[in-house]
PDB file of C-alpha atoms in Angstrom:
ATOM      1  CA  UNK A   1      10.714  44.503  17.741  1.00 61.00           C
ATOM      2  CA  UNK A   2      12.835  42.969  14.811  1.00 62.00           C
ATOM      3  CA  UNK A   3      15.538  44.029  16.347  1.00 67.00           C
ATOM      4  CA  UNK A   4      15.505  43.055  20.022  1.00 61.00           C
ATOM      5  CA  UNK A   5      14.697  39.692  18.152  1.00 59.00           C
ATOM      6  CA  UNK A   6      17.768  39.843  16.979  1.00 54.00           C
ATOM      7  CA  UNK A   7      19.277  40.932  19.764  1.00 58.00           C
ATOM      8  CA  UNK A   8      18.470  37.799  22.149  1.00 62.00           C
ATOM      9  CA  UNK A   9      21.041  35.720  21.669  1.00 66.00           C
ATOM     10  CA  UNK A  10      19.304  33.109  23.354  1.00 63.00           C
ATOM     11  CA  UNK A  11      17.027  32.922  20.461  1.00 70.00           C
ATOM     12  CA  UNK A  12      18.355  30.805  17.618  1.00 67.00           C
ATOM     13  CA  UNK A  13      18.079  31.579  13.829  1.00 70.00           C
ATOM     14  CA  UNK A  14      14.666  29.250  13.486  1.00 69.00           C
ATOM     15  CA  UNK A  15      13.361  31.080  16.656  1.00 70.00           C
ATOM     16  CA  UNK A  16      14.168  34.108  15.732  1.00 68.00           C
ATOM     17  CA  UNK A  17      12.224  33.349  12.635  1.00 69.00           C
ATOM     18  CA  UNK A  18       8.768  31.965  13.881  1.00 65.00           C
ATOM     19  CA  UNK A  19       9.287  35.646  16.490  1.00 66.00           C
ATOM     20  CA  UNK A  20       9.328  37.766  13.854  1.00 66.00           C
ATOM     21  CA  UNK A  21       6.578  35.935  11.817  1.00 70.00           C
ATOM     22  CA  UNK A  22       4.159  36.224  15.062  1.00 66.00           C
ATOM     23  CA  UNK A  23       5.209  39.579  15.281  1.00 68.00           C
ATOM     24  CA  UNK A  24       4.336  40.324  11.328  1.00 67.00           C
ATOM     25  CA  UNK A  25       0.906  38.232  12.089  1.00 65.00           C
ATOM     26  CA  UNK A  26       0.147  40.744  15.148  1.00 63.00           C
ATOM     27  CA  UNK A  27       1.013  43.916  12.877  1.00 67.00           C
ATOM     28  CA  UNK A  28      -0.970  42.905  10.154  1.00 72.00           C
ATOM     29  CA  UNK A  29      -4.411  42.301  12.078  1.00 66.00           C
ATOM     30  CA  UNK A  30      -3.752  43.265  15.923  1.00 64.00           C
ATOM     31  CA  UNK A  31      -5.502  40.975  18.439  1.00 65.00           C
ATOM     32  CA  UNK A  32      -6.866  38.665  16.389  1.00 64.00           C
ATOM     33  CA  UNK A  33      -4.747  35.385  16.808  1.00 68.00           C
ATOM     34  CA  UNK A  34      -2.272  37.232  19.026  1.00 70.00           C
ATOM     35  CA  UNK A  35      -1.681  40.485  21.242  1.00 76.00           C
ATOM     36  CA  UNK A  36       1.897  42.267  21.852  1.00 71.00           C
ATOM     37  CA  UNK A  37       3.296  44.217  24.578  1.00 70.00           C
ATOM     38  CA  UNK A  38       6.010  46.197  24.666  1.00 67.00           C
ATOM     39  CA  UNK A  39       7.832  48.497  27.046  1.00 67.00           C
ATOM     40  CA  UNK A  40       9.733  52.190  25.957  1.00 68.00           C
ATOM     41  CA  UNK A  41      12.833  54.083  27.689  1.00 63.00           C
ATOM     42  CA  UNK A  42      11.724  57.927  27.959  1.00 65.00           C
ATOM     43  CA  UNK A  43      13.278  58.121  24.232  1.00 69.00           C
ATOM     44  CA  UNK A  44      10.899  55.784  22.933  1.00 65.00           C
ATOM     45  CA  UNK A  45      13.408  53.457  22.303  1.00 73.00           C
ATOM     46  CA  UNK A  46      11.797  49.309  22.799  1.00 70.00           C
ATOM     47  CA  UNK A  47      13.546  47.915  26.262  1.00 77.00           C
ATOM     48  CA  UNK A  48      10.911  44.927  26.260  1.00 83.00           C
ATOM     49  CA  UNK A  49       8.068  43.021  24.638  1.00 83.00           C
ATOM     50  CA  UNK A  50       6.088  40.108  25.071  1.00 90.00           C
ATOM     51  CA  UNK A  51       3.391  38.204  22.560  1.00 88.00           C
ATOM     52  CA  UNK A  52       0.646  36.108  23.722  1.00 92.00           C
ATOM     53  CA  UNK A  53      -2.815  34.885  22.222  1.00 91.00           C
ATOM     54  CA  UNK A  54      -5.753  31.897  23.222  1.00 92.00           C
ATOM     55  CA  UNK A  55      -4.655  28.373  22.860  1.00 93.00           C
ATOM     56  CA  UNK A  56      -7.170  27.657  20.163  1.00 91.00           C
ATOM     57  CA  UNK A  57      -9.972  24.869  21.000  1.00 94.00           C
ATOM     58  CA  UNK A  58      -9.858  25.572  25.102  1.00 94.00           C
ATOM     59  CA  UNK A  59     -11.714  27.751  27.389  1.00 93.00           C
ATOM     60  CA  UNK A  60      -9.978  30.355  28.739  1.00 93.00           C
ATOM     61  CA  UNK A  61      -6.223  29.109  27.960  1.00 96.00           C
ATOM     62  CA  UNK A  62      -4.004  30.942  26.900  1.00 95.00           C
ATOM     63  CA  UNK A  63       0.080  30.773  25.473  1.00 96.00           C
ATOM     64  CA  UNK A  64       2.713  33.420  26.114  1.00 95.00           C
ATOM     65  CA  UNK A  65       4.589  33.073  22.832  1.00 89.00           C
ATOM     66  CA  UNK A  66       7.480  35.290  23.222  1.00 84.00           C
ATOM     67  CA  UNK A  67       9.212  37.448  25.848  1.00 88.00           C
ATOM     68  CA  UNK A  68      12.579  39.646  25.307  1.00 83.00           C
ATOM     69  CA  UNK A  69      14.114  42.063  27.157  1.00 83.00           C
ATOM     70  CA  UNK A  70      17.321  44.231  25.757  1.00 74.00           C
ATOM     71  CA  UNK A  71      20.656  43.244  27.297  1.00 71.00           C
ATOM     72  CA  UNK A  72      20.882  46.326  29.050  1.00 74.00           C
ATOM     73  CA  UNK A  73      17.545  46.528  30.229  1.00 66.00           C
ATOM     74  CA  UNK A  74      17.750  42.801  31.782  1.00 74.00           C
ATOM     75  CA  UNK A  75      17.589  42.789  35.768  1.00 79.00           C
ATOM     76  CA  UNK A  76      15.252  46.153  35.986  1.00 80.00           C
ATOM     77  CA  UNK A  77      12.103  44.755  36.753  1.00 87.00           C
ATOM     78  CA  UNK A  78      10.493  45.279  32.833  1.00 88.00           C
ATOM     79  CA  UNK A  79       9.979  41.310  32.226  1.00 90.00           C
ATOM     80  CA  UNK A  80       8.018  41.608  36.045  1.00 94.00           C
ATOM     81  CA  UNK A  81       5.902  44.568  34.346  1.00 92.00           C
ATOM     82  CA  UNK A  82       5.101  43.120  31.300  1.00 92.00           C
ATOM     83  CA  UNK A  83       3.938  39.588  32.306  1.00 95.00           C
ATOM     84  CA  UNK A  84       1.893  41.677  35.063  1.00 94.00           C
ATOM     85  CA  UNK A  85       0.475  43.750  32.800  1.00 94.00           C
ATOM     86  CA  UNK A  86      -0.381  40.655  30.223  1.00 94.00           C
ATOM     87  CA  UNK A  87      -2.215  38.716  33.056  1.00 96.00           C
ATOM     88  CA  UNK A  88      -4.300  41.454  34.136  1.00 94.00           C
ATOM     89  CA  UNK A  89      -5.654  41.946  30.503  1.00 93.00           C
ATOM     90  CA  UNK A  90      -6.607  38.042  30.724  1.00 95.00           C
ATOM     91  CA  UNK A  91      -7.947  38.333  34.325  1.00 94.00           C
ATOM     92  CA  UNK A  92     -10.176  41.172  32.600  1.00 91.00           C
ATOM     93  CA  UNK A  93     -10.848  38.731  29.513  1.00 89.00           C
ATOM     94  CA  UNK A  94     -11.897  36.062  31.713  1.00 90.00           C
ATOM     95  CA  UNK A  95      -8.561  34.049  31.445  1.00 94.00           C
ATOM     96  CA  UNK A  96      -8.366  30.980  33.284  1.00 95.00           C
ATOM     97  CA  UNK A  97      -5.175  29.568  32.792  1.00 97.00           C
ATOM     98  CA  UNK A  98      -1.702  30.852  31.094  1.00 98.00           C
ATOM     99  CA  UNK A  99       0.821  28.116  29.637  1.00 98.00           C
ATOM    100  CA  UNK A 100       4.578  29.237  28.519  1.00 98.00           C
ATOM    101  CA  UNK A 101       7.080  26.630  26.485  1.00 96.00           C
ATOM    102  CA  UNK A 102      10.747  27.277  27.083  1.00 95.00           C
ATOM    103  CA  UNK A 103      13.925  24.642  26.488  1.00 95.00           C
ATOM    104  CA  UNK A 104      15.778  22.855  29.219  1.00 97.00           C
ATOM    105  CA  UNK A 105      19.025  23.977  27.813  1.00 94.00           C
ATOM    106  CA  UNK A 106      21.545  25.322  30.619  1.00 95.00           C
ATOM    107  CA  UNK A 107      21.270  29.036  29.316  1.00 92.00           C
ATOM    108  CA  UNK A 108      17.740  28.858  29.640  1.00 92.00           C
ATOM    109  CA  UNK A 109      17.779  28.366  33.718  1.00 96.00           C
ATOM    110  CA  UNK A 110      17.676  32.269  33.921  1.00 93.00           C
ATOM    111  CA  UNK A 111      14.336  32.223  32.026  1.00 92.00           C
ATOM    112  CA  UNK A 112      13.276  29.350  33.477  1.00 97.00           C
ATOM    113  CA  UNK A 113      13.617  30.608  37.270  1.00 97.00           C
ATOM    114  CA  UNK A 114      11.913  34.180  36.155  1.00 95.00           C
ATOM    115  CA  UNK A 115       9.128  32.075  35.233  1.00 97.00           C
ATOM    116  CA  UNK A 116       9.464  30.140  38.326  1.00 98.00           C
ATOM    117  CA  UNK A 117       9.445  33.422  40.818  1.00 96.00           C
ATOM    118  CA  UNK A 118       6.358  34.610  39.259  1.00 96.00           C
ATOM    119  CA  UNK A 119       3.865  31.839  40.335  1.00 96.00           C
ATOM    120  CA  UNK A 120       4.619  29.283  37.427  1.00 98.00           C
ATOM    121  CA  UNK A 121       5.171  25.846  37.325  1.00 98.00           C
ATOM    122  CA  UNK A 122       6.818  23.035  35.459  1.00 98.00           C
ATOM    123  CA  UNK A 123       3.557  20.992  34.552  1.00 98.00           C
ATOM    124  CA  UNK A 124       4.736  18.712  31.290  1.00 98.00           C
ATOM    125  CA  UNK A 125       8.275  17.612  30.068  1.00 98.00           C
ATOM    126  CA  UNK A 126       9.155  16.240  25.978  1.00 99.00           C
ATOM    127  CA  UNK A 127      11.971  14.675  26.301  1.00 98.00           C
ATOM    128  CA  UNK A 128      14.458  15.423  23.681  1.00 98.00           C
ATOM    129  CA  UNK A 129      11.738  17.956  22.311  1.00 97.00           C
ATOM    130  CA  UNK A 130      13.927  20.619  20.562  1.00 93.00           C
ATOM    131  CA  UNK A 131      16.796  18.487  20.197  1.00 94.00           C
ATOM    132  CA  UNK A 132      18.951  15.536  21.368  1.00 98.00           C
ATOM    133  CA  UNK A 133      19.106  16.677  25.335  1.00 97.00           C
ATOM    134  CA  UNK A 134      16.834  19.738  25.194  1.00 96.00           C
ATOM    135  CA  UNK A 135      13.701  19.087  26.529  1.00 98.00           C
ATOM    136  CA  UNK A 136      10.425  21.120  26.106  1.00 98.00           C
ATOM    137  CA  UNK A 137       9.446  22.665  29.154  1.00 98.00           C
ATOM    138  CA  UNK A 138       5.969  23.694  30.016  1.00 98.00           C
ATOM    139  CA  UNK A 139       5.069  26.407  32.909  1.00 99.00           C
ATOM    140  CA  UNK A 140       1.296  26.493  33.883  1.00 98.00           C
ATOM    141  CA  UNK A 141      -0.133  29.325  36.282  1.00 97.00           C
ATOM    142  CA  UNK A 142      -3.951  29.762  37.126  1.00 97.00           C
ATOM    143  CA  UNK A 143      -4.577  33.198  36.610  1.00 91.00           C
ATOM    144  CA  UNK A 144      -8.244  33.998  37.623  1.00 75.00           C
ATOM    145  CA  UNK A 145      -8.375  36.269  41.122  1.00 52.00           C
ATOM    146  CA  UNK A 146      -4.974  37.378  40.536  1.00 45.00           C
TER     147      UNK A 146
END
C-alpha cells in the first residue's frame, strides 16, 4: 500500500503522510477504527485500495478516507469495484450514510466526477479549506437499500 501511496501523485507529501499512518493504524489492529480494501492483478501485485471507518459520535455514518488506484490500472473499472464492494459491507453493517472529503483543486475534477457518477453529491463547501483557493469538498450518498 506504501507504495501506491507514493505513487499518486495527486497526493501531496502531508497526505501521503496521514495515508500511510491510517494504513499503519489498520495493520496494527484491523477493523477497529478503520477497514481497508484492496484489489490484486493475477500476480498479486496491489492495482487498488481504499480505507474507510464510522464517523465517530453518529449513527450509521461513515468516512471513506482514502482511495488509490495505480497509474496503469486507472480507467479499468477497479475504483467502481472497490467503492461497490465497501458499500455493500456497510449496507450489511447497517450503514446509513457514507461521506468522502476531496479538494477543489483542478486536478482533482477527475476524482471529483468518479465520485459524482457513482450516486454522490456535493453536500458542504470550506472555503479556502486546504489552502488559499482549495476548497474542501464534501460528497454525501445514502447507502441503505443499495
Amino acid at each position: 500500500m506504501e507504495r501506491l501511496v507514493h505513487a499518486t501523485e495527486l497526493f501531496t507529501p502531508a497526505e501521503r503522510g496521514v495515508a500511510l499512518e491510517v494504513i499503519d493504524s489498520y495493520l496494527e489492529h484491523p477493523g477497529r477504527d478503520y477497514t481497508a480494501l484492496g484489489a490484486f492483478t493475477r500476480r498479486e501485485d496491489l492495482t487498488g485500495f481504499l480505507c474507510y471507518g464510522p464517523t465517530p459520535c453518529t449513527d450509521g455514518t461513515w468516512d471513506l478516507y482514502w482511495i488509490a488506484v495505480s497509474g496503469e490500472a486507472r480507467g479499468r473499472g477497479i475504483g467502481t469495484l472497490l467503492l461497490e464492494e465497501m458499500e455493500r459491507r456497510l449496507v450489511d453493517q447497517h450503514a446509513r450514510l457514507v461521506l468522502i472529503e476531496t479538494s477543489s483543486r483542478a486536478d482533482y475534477a477527475p476524482t471529483r466526477a468518479f465520485y459524482e457518477r457513482r450516486g454522490y453529491r456535493i453536500v458542504a463547501r470550506v472555503p479556502d479549506f486546504y489552502a488559499p483557493g482549495d476548497d474542501r469538498l464534501i460528497f454525501a450518498r445514502t447507502i441503505h437499500g443499495v
